[in-house]
Tab-separated table of C-alpha atoms in Angstrom:
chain	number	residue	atom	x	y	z
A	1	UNK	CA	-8.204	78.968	-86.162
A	2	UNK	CA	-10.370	78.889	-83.122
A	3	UNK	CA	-10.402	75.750	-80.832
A	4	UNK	CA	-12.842	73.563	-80.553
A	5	UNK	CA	-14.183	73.490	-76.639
A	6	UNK	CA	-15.894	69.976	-75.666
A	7	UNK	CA	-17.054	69.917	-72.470
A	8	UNK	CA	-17.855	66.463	-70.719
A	9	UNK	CA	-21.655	66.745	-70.251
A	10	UNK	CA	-22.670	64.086	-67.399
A	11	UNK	CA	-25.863	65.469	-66.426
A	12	UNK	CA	-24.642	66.789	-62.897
A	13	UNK	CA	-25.301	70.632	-61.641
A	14	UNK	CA	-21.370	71.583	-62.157
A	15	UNK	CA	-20.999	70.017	-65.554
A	16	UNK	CA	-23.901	72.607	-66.846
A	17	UNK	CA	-22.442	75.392	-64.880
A	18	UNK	CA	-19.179	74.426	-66.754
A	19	UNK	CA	-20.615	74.310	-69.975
A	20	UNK	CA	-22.213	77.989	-69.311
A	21	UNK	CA	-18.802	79.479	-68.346
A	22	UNK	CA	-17.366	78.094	-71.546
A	23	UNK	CA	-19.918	79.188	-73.920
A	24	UNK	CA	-19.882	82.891	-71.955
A	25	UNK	CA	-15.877	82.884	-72.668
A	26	UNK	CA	-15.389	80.707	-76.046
A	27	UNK	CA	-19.037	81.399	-77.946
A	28	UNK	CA	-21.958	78.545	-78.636
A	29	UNK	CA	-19.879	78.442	-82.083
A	30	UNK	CA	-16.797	76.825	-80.758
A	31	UNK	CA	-18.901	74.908	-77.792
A	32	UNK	CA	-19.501	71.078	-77.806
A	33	UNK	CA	-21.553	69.149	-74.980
A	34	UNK	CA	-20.336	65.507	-74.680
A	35	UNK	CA	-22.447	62.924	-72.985
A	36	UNK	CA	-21.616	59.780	-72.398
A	37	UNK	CA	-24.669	57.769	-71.486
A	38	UNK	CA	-23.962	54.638	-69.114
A	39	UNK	CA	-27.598	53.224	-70.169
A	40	UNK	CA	-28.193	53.375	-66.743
A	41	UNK	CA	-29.319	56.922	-65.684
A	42	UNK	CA	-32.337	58.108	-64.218
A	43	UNK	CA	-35.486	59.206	-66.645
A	44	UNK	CA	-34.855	62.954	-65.034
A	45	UNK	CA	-31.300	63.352	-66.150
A	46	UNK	CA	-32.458	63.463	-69.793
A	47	UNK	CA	-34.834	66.245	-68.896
A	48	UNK	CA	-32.057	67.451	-67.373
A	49	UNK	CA	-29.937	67.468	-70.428
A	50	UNK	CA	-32.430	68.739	-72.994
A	51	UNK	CA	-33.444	72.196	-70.340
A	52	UNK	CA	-29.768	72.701	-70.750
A	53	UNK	CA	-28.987	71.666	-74.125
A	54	UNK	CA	-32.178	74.599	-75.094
A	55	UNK	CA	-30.728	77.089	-73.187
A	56	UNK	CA	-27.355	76.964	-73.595
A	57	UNK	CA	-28.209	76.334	-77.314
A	58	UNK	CA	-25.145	74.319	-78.451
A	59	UNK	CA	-24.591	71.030	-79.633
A	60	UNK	CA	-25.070	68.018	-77.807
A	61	UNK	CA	-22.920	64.963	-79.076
A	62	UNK	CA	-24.514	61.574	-77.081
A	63	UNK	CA	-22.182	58.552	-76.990
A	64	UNK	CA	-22.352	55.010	-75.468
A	65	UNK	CA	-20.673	52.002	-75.475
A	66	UNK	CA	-24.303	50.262	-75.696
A	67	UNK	CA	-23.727	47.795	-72.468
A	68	UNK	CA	-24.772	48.950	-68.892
A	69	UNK	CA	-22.671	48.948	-65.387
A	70	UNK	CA	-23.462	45.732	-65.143
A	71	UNK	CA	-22.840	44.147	-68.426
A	72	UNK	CA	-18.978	45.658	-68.399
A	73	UNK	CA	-18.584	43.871	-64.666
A	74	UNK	CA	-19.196	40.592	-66.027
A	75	UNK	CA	-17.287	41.445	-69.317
A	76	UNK	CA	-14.124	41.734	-67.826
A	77	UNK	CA	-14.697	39.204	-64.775
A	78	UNK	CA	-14.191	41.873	-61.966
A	79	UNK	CA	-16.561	43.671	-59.569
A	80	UNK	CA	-15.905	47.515	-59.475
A	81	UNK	CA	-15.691	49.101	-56.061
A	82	UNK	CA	-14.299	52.544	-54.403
A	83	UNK	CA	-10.786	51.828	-55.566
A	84	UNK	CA	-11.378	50.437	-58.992
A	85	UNK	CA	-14.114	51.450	-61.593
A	86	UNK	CA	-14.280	49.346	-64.768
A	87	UNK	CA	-17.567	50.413	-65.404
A	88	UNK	CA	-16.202	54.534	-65.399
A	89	UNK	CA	-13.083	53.112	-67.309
A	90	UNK	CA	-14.776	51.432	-70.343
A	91	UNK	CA	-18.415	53.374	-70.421
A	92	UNK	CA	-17.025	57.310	-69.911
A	93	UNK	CA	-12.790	57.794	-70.196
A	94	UNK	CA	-12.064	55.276	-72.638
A	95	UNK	CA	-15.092	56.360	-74.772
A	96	UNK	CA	-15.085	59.893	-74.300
A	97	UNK	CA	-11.152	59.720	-75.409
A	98	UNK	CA	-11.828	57.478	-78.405
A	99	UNK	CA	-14.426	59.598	-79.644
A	100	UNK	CA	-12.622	62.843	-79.496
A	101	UNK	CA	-9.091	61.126	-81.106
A	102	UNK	CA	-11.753	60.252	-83.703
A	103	UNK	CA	-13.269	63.475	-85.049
A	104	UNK	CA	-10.534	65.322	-84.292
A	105	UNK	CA	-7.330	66.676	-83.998
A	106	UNK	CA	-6.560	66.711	-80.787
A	107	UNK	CA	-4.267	69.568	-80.726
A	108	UNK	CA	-6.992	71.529	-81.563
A	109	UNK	CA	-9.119	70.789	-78.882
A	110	UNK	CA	-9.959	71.622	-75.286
A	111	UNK	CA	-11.512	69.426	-72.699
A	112	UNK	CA	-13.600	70.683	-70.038
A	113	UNK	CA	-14.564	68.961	-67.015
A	114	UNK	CA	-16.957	70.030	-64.249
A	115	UNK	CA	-14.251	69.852	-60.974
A	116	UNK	CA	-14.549	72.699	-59.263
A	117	UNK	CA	-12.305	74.933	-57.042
A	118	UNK	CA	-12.770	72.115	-54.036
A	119	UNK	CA	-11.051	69.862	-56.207
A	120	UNK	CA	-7.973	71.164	-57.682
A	121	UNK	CA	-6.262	68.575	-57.008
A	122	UNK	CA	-8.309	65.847	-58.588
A	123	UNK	CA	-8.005	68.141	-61.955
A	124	UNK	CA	-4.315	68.440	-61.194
A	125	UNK	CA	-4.014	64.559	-61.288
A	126	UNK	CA	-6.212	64.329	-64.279
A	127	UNK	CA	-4.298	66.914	-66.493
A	128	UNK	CA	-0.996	64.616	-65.731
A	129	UNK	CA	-2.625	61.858	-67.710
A	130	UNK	CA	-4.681	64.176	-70.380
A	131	UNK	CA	-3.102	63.650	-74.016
A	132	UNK	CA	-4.599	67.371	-74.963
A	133	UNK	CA	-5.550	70.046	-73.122
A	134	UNK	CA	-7.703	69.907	-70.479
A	135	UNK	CA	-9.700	72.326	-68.249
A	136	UNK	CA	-12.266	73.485	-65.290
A	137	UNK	CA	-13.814	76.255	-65.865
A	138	UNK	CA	-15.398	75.500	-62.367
A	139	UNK	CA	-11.777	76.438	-60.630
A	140	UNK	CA	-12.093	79.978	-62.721
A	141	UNK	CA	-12.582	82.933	-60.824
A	142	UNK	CA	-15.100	83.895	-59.160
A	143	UNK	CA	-15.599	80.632	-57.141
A	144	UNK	CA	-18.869	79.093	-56.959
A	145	UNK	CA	-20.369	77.046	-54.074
A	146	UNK	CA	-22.969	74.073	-54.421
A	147	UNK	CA	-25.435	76.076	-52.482
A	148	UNK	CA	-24.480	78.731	-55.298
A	149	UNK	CA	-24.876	77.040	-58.423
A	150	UNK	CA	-28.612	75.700	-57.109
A	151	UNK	CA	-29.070	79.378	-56.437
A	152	UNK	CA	-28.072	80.445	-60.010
A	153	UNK	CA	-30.287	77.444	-61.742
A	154	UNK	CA	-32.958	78.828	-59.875
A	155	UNK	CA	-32.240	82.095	-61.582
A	156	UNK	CA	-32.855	80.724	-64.915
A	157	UNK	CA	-35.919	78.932	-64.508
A	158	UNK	CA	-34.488	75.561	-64.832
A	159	UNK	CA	-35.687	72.491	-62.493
A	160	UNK	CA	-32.881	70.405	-61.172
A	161	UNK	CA	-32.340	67.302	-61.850
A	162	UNK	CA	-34.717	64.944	-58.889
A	163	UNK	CA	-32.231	62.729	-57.443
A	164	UNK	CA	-30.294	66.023	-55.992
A	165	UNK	CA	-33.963	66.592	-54.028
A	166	UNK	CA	-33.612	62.853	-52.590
A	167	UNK	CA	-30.294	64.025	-51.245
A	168	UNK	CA	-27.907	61.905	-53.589
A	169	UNK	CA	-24.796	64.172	-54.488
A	170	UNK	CA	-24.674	63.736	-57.930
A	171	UNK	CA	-26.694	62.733	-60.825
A	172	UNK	CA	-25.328	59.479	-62.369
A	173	UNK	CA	-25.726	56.041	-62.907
A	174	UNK	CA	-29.155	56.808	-61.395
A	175	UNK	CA	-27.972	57.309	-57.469
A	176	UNK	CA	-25.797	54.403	-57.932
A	177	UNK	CA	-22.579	54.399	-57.956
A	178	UNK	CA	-19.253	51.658	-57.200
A	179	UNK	CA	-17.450	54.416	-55.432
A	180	UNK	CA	-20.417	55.363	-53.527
A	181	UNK	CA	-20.143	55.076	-50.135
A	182	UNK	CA	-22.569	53.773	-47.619
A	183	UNK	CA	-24.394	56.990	-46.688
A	184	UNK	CA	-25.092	57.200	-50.508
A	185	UNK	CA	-26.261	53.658	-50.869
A	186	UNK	CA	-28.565	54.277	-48.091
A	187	UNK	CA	-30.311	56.644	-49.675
A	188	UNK	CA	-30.650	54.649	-52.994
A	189	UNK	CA	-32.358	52.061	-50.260
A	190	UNK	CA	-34.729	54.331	-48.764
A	191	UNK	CA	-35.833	56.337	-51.397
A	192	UNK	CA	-35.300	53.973	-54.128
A	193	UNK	CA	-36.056	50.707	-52.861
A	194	UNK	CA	-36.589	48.680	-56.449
A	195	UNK	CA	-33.781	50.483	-57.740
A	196	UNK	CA	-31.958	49.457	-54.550
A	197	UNK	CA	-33.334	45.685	-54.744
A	198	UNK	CA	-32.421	45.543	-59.094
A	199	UNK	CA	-28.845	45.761	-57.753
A	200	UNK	CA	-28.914	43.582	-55.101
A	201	UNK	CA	-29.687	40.940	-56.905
A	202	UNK	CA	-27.289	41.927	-59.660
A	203	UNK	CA	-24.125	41.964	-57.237
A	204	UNK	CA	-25.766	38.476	-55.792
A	205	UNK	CA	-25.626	37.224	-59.886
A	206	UNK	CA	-22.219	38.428	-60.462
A	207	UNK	CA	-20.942	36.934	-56.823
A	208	UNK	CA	-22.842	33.319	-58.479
A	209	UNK	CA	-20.817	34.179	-61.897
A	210	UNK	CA	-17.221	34.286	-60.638
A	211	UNK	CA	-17.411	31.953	-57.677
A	212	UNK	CA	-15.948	34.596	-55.282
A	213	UNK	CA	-16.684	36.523	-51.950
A	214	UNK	CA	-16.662	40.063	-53.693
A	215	UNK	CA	-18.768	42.837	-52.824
A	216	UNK	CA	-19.078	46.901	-53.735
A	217	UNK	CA	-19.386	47.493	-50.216
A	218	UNK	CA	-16.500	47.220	-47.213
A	219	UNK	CA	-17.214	47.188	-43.262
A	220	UNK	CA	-14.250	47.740	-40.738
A	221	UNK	CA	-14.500	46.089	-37.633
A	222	UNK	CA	-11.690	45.952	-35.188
A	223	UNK	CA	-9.362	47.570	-37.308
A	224	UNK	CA	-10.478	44.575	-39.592
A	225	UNK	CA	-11.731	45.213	-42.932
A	226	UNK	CA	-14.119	42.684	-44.724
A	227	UNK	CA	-16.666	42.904	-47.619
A	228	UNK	CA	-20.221	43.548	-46.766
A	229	UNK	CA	-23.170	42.557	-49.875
A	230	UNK	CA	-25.728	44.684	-50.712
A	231	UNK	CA	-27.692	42.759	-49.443
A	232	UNK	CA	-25.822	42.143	-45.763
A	233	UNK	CA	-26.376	45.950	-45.541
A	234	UNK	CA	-30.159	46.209	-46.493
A	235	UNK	CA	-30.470	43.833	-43.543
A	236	UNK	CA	-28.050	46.102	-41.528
A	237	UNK	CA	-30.411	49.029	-42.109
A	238	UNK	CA	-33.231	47.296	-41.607
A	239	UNK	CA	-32.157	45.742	-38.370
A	240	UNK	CA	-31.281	49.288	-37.341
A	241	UNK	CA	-32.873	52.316	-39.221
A	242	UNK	CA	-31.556	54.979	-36.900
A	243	UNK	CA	-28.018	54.014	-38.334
A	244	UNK	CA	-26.177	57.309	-39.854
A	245	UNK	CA	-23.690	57.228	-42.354
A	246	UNK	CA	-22.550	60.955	-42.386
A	247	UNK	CA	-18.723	60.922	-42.678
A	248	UNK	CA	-16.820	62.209	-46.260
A	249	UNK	CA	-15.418	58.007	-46.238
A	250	UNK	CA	-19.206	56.884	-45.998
A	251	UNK	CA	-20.223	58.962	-48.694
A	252	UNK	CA	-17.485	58.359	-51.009
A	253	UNK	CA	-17.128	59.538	-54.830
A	254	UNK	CA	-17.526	59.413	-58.171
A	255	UNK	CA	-15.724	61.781	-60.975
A	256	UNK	CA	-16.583	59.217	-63.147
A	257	UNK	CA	-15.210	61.658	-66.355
A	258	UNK	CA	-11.634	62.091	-64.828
């Protein structure tokens, strides 16, 4: 009996390019796309989806826990930030494994994520704590770069999705992101500004609902770390525009599925 191949679909570049290499080497048959939709994605990653969905031509399975990033933080009293991600927890993992242990046997399954060959040792980590078999098909020979798999969608005649043009690295939670790091949120502010502002004012809400000095952002100063708002940083910026945020710790990251 052949396995069953799910891959976990977020709407990114390298989750396609992992689908592709697992319907070339399994068949459409045996081929699954799993997304789990945050409810709080940009309009261009459904696009996104339904180019790929058409030409890979396999199913598409869409699942959500039906509350938002925001909705989850005030659920379980706690504001997510780089080192811990309710939001990922409850809205992709938790889901994505409930479904599967749900419609089916899991010993007849494999799970595909879209690491790739950079990081083997995030998928390393993540197959410790997989209950059934997990893989990458982006860590298969030959290796592909980022500059690579744009040049391959290219190939096929389908668009990326936008936010990669405004320079955000990946394509969830609509360029926002509690692991983010600053040079990510800086973009959100500059070439999202109402996006930007919406959660502003939602970390202000949730700071006003638990009666606490929490923030998604941290500054160091003096060897002295501290939390910096959203909002204390929009007023950073705009105090000083010419401010770059270029290192890997300012940009931070997501792997939301793992």
């Amino acid at each position: 009996m052949n396995k069953t191949h799910i891959v976990s679909f977020s709407g990114g570049i390298a989750s396609f390019f992992a689908a592709k290499r697992v319907v070339e080497k399994y068949g459409k048959e045996n081929t699954i796309l799993l997304f789990a939709d945050t409810k709080m994605e940009d309009d261009d990653l459904y696009r996104f989806i339904k180019d790929c969905v058409k030409y890979l031509n396999v199913k598409l399975e869409t699942i959500a826990d039906g509350r938002d990033v925001w909705e989850v933080f005030k659920d379980v009293r706690f504001l997510g930030n780089s080192r811990i991600d309710p939001c990922s927890q409850i809205l992709k993992r938790k889901l994505i494994k409930k479904w599967i242990e749900k419609n089916f046997d899991v010993n007849n399954i494999v799970m595909h994520v879209g690491l790739d060959w950079t990081e083997e040792h995030r998928f390393t980590n993540y197959k410790k704590r997989a209950t059934y078999e997990v893989d990458a098909p982006l860590i298969w020979k030959p290796y592909l770069t980022k500059p690579d798999l744009f040049f391959e969608l290219k190939k096929i005649n389908i668009k990326p999705p936008r936010l990669y043009d405004m320079g955000f690295p990946h394509n969830n939670c609509g360029g926002f992101c509690v692991k983010a790091g600053k040079a990510q949120f800086k973009i959100l502010l500059e070439r999202m500004p109402e996006r930007y502002n919406y959660h502003e004012k939602k970390e202000q809400e949730f700071r006003k609902f638990i009666g606490k000095d929490v923030s998604i952002l941290t500054k160091n100063k003096d060897k002295v770390k501290s939390n910096i708002t959203l909002k204390e940083f929009r007023e950073e910026i705009e105090s000083n525009p010419q401010m770059s945020y270029l290192d890997s710790i300012d940009w931070g990251g997501c792997g939301c599925g793992v």
